[in-house]
Amino acid sequence: MDNEILYVLLDNYAEHEPAFLASAINCEERGLRPEPKYINKVVAPTTDAVRSCGGFHTLPDYSFGTMPETYAALVLIGGYGWLDHAVADKVAPIVKAALDKGIIVGAICNAASFMAQHGFLNNVKHTGNGIDQLIQWGGDNYTNASGYINKQAVADKNIVTANGSGYLEFARELLLLLKNDTPESVEMFYKFNKVGLVDLFGLK
């Protein structure tokens, strides 16, 4: 299980945010990886299906109560479920346990604001859906506004944060931390998806 990447999905999660990371983990330019370095798994509050913002239903591999204690990375996917504090607050001890073990943690969009809310960004450079939202969500628990960087995604130590439109940069930073491919291959993956086939290769 040390090679599993756990994606935390709450109801009304943003389904586009994990798409590029998950596909890069499982696929390469020629198709499915014959022997992927990592395995994608979904974690949710229960093993009941979680609904995305767009209406897709995903069956989790694990609930909060059955997820493994060791894994390669914990990836918190954004969406509107983070507004439900009764559910979202149950993720805080999971994040703390991961960070205490030196496990990579990624948080995008509202999940980055959740990280600020629980003080997890106070000792790292980070980004999110704007400094105003981090301050609003973080309240007294967020003491590192000076560590905010206005970028699509920021990696510092073992934490990667991104705003809701930074899903490609989010994927790139996590892939680099995970050493899923060579840095050159990760950069090509990023450019291919950011720029597009026509412009990247001059197709007409």
CSV table of C-alpha atoms in Angstrom, one decimal:
chain,number,residue,atom,x,y,z
A,1,MET,CA,0.0,0.0,0.0
A,2,ASP,CA,3.0,2.3,0.2
A,3,ASN,CA,2.6,3.0,-3.5
A,4,GLU,CA,-1.1,4.1,-3.3
A,5,ILE,CA,-2.1,7.7,-4.0
A,6,LEU,CA,-5.3,8.4,-2.0
A,7,TYR,CA,-7.7,11.0,-3.4
A,8,VAL,CA,-10.0,12.4,-0.8
A,9,LEU,CA,-13.4,13.1,-2.4
A,10,LEU,CA,-16.3,14.8,-0.6
A,11,ASP,CA,-19.8,15.2,-2.0
A,12,ASN,CA,-19.9,17.8,-4.8
A,13,TYR,CA,-16.2,17.4,-5.5
A,14,ALA,CA,-14.7,19.0,-8.6
A,15,GLU,CA,-14.2,16.1,-11.0
A,16,HIS,CA,-11.8,18.0,-13.3
A,17,GLU,CA,-9.2,18.7,-10.6
A,18,PRO,CA,-7.8,15.1,-10.2
A,19,ALA,CA,-8.1,14.1,-13.8
A,20,PHE,CA,-4.7,15.0,-15.1
A,21,LEU,CA,-2.8,13.8,-12.1
A,22,ALA,CA,-4.6,10.5,-12.1
A,23,SER,CA,-4.2,9.9,-15.8
A,24,ALA,CA,-0.5,10.7,-15.7
A,25,ILE,CA,-0.1,8.2,-12.9
A,26,ASN,CA,-1.8,5.4,-14.8
A,27,CYS,CA,-1.0,6.3,-18.4
A,28,GLU,CA,1.9,7.4,-20.6
A,29,GLU,CA,1.9,8.8,-24.1
A,30,ARG,CA,1.6,5.4,-25.7
A,31,GLY,CA,-1.3,4.2,-23.5
A,32,LEU,CA,-1.7,2.5,-20.2
A,33,ARG,CA,1.5,2.0,-18.2
A,34,PRO,CA,2.3,-1.8,-18.1
A,35,GLU,CA,3.7,-1.4,-14.6
A,36,PRO,CA,2.7,2.0,-13.0
A,37,LYS,CA,4.8,3.2,-10.1
A,38,TYR,CA,1.7,4.2,-8.2
A,39,ILE,CA,-1.9,3.1,-7.9
A,40,ASN,CA,-4.8,5.6,-7.7
A,41,LYS,CA,-7.4,5.0,-4.9
A,42,VAL,CA,-10.4,7.0,-3.7
A,43,VAL,CA,-11.2,7.8,-0.1
A,44,ALA,CA,-14.5,9.2,1.1
A,45,PRO,CA,-16.3,9.6,4.4
A,46,THR,CA,-18.0,6.2,3.7
A,47,THR,CA,-17.9,3.6,1.0
A,48,ASP,CA,-21.2,5.0,-0.5
A,49,ALA,CA,-20.9,6.7,-3.8
A,50,VAL,CA,-19.8,10.4,-3.8
A,51,ARG,CA,-21.3,12.8,-6.3
A,52,SER,CA,-19.3,15.2,-8.3
A,53,CYS,CA,-20.3,18.8,-9.1
A,54,GLY,CA,-21.1,17.6,-12.6
A,55,GLY,CA,-23.2,14.7,-11.4
A,56,PHE,CA,-20.8,11.8,-11.8
A,57,HIS,CA,-21.0,9.2,-9.1
A,58,THR,CA,-17.7,7.6,-7.8
A,59,LEU,CA,-17.5,4.5,-5.6
A,60,PRO,CA,-14.7,4.9,-3.1
A,61,ASP,CA,-12.1,2.2,-2.5
A,62,TYR,CA,-11.8,3.2,1.2
A,63,SER,CA,-13.8,5.0,3.8
A,64,PHE,CA,-12.1,7.3,6.4
A,65,GLY,CA,-12.3,4.3,8.8
A,66,THR,CA,-10.8,1.7,6.4
A,67,MET,CA,-8.1,3.6,4.6
A,68,PRO,CA,-4.5,2.4,5.1
A,69,GLU,CA,-2.1,4.0,7.5
A,70,THR,CA,0.7,4.2,5.0
A,71,TYR,CA,0.6,5.4,1.4
A,72,ALA,CA,2.5,7.5,-1.1
A,73,ALA,CA,0.4,10.7,-1.1
A,74,LEU,CA,-2.8,12.2,0.1
A,75,VAL,CA,-4.6,14.4,-2.4
A,76,LEU,CA,-7.5,16.6,-1.3
A,77,ILE,CA,-9.7,17.4,-4.2
A,78,GLY,CA,-11.7,20.7,-4.1
A,79,GLY,CA,-15.4,21.3,-4.5
A,80,TYR,CA,-18.2,22.3,-2.3
A,81,GLY,CA,-18.1,19.5,0.2
A,82,TRP,CA,-15.4,21.4,2.2
A,83,LEU,CA,-18.1,23.9,3.2
A,84,ASP,CA,-19.8,21.1,5.2
A,85,HIS,CA,-17.6,21.3,8.3
A,86,ALA,CA,-19.3,18.4,10.1
A,87,VAL,CA,-17.8,16.2,7.3
A,88,ALA,CA,-14.7,18.1,6.3
A,89,ASP,CA,-13.3,18.4,9.8
A,90,LYS,CA,-13.0,14.6,9.9
A,91,VAL,CA,-10.2,15.0,7.3
A,92,ALA,CA,-8.0,17.1,9.6
A,93,PRO,CA,-6.7,14.2,11.7
A,94,ILE,CA,-6.0,12.3,8.5
A,95,VAL,CA,-3.9,15.2,7.1
A,96,LYS,CA,-2.1,15.6,10.4
A,97,ALA,CA,-1.2,11.9,10.5
A,98,ALA,CA,0.1,12.0,6.9
A,99,LEU,CA,2.2,15.1,7.6
A,100,ASP,CA,3.6,13.6,10.8
A,101,LYS,CA,4.8,10.6,8.7
A,102,GLY,CA,6.3,12.7,6.0
A,103,ILE,CA,3.7,11.7,3.4
A,104,ILE,CA,3.1,14.1,0.5
A,105,VAL,CA,-0.1,16.1,0.8
A,106,GLY,CA,-1.8,17.9,-2.0
A,107,ALA,CA,-4.7,20.3,-1.7
A,108,ILE,CA,-6.5,22.2,-4.5
A,109,CYS,CA,-9.1,24.9,-4.6
A,110,ASN,CA,-11.4,24.8,-1.5
A,111,ALA,CA,-9.3,22.0,0.0
A,112,ALA,CA,-6.3,24.4,0.2
A,113,SER,CA,-8.6,26.8,2.1
A,114,PHE,CA,-9.4,23.9,4.4
A,115,MET,CA,-5.7,23.4,5.0
A,116,ALA,CA,-5.4,27.1,6.0
A,117,GLN,CA,-8.4,26.6,8.3
A,118,HIS,CA,-6.6,23.9,10.2
A,119,GLY,CA,-3.2,25.6,10.4
A,120,PHE,CA,-1.5,23.2,8.0
A,121,LEU,CA,-0.1,26.0,5.9
A,122,ASN,CA,1.5,28.0,8.6
A,123,ASN,CA,5.1,26.7,8.0
A,124,VAL,CA,5.1,26.4,4.2
A,125,LYS,CA,4.9,28.5,1.1
A,126,HIS,CA,1.5,28.0,-0.4
A,127,THR,CA,-1.2,29.2,-2.7
A,128,GLY,CA,-5.0,28.8,-3.0
A,129,ASN,CA,-8.1,30.6,-4.2
A,130,GLY,CA,-6.6,34.0,-3.3
A,131,ILE,CA,-5.2,35.3,-0.1
A,132,ASP,CA,-8.6,36.8,0.9
A,133,GLN,CA,-10.3,33.3,0.9
A,134,LEU,CA,-7.4,31.8,2.9
A,135,ILE,CA,-7.7,34.5,5.5
A,136,GLN,CA,-11.5,34.2,5.6
A,137,TRP,CA,-11.5,30.5,6.0
A,138,GLY,CA,-8.4,30.3,8.2
A,139,GLY,CA,-9.4,32.9,10.8
A,140,ASP,CA,-7.1,32.8,13.8
A,141,ASN,CA,-5.7,29.4,12.8
A,142,TYR,CA,-4.1,30.9,9.7
A,143,THR,CA,-0.9,32.8,10.6
A,144,ASN,CA,1.1,32.7,7.4
A,145,ALA,CA,-0.3,35.2,5.0
A,146,SER,CA,3.3,36.2,4.2
A,147,GLY,CA,3.9,32.7,2.9
A,148,TYR,CA,1.2,33.0,0.3
A,149,ILE,CA,2.4,33.1,-3.3
A,150,ASN,CA,0.1,34.2,-6.1
A,151,LYS,CA,0.7,31.2,-8.4
A,152,GLN,CA,-1.3,28.5,-10.0
A,153,ALA,CA,0.4,25.9,-7.8
A,154,VAL,CA,3.1,25.9,-5.1
A,155,ALA,CA,5.1,23.1,-3.7
A,156,ASP,CA,7.0,23.5,-0.5
A,157,LYS,CA,8.4,20.7,1.6
A,158,ASN,CA,5.9,17.9,1.3
A,159,ILE,CA,2.8,20.1,0.7
A,160,VAL,CA,1.4,21.1,-2.7
A,161,THR,CA,-1.4,23.7,-3.0
A,162,ALA,CA,-3.2,25.1,-6.0
A,163,ASN,CA,-6.1,27.3,-6.9
A,164,GLY,CA,-9.1,25.8,-8.6
A,165,SER,CA,-7.9,26.6,-12.1
A,166,GLY,CA,-4.4,25.3,-11.4
A,167,TYR,CA,-5.1,21.6,-11.9
A,168,LEU,CA,-2.4,21.1,-14.5
A,169,GLU,CA,0.3,22.9,-12.4
A,170,PHE,CA,-1.0,20.9,-9.4
A,171,ALA,CA,-0.5,17.7,-11.3
A,172,ARG,CA,3.0,18.7,-12.4
A,173,GLU,CA,4.2,19.6,-8.9
A,174,LEU,CA,2.9,16.4,-7.4
A,175,LEU,CA,4.3,14.3,-10.2
A,176,LEU,CA,7.7,15.8,-9.6
A,177,LEU,CA,7.6,15.2,-5.8
A,178,LEU,CA,6.5,11.6,-6.5
A,179,LYS,CA,9.2,11.2,-9.1
A,180,ASN,CA,6.6,9.5,-11.3
A,181,ASP,CA,8.7,10.2,-14.4
A,182,THR,CA,11.9,12.1,-15.2
A,183,PRO,CA,11.6,15.8,-14.9
A,184,GLU,CA,11.8,16.1,-18.7
A,185,SER,CA,8.8,13.7,-19.1
A,186,VAL,CA,6.8,15.5,-16.5
A,187,GLU,CA,7.5,18.8,-18.3
A,188,MET,CA,6.4,17.4,-21.6
A,189,PHE,CA,3.2,16.1,-20.0
A,190,TYR,CA,2.5,19.6,-18.7
A,191,LYS,CA,3.3,21.4,-22.0
A,192,PHE,CA,1.3,18.9,-24.0
A,193,ASN,CA,-1.8,19.5,-22.0
A,194,LYS,CA,-1.3,23.2,-21.3
A,195,VAL,CA,-0.3,24.3,-24.9
A,196,GLY,CA,-2.1,21.6,-26.9
A,197,LEU,CA,-1.0,19.3,-29.7
A,198,VAL,CA,-1.3,21.8,-32.6
A,199,ASP,CA,0.8,24.6,-31.1
A,200,LEU,CA,3.3,22.3,-29.3
A,201,PHE,CA,4.2,20.4,-32.4
A,202,GLY,CA,3.3,23.0,-35.1
A,203,LEU,CA,0.6,20.8,-36.7
A,204,LYS,CA,-1.5,22.4,-39.5
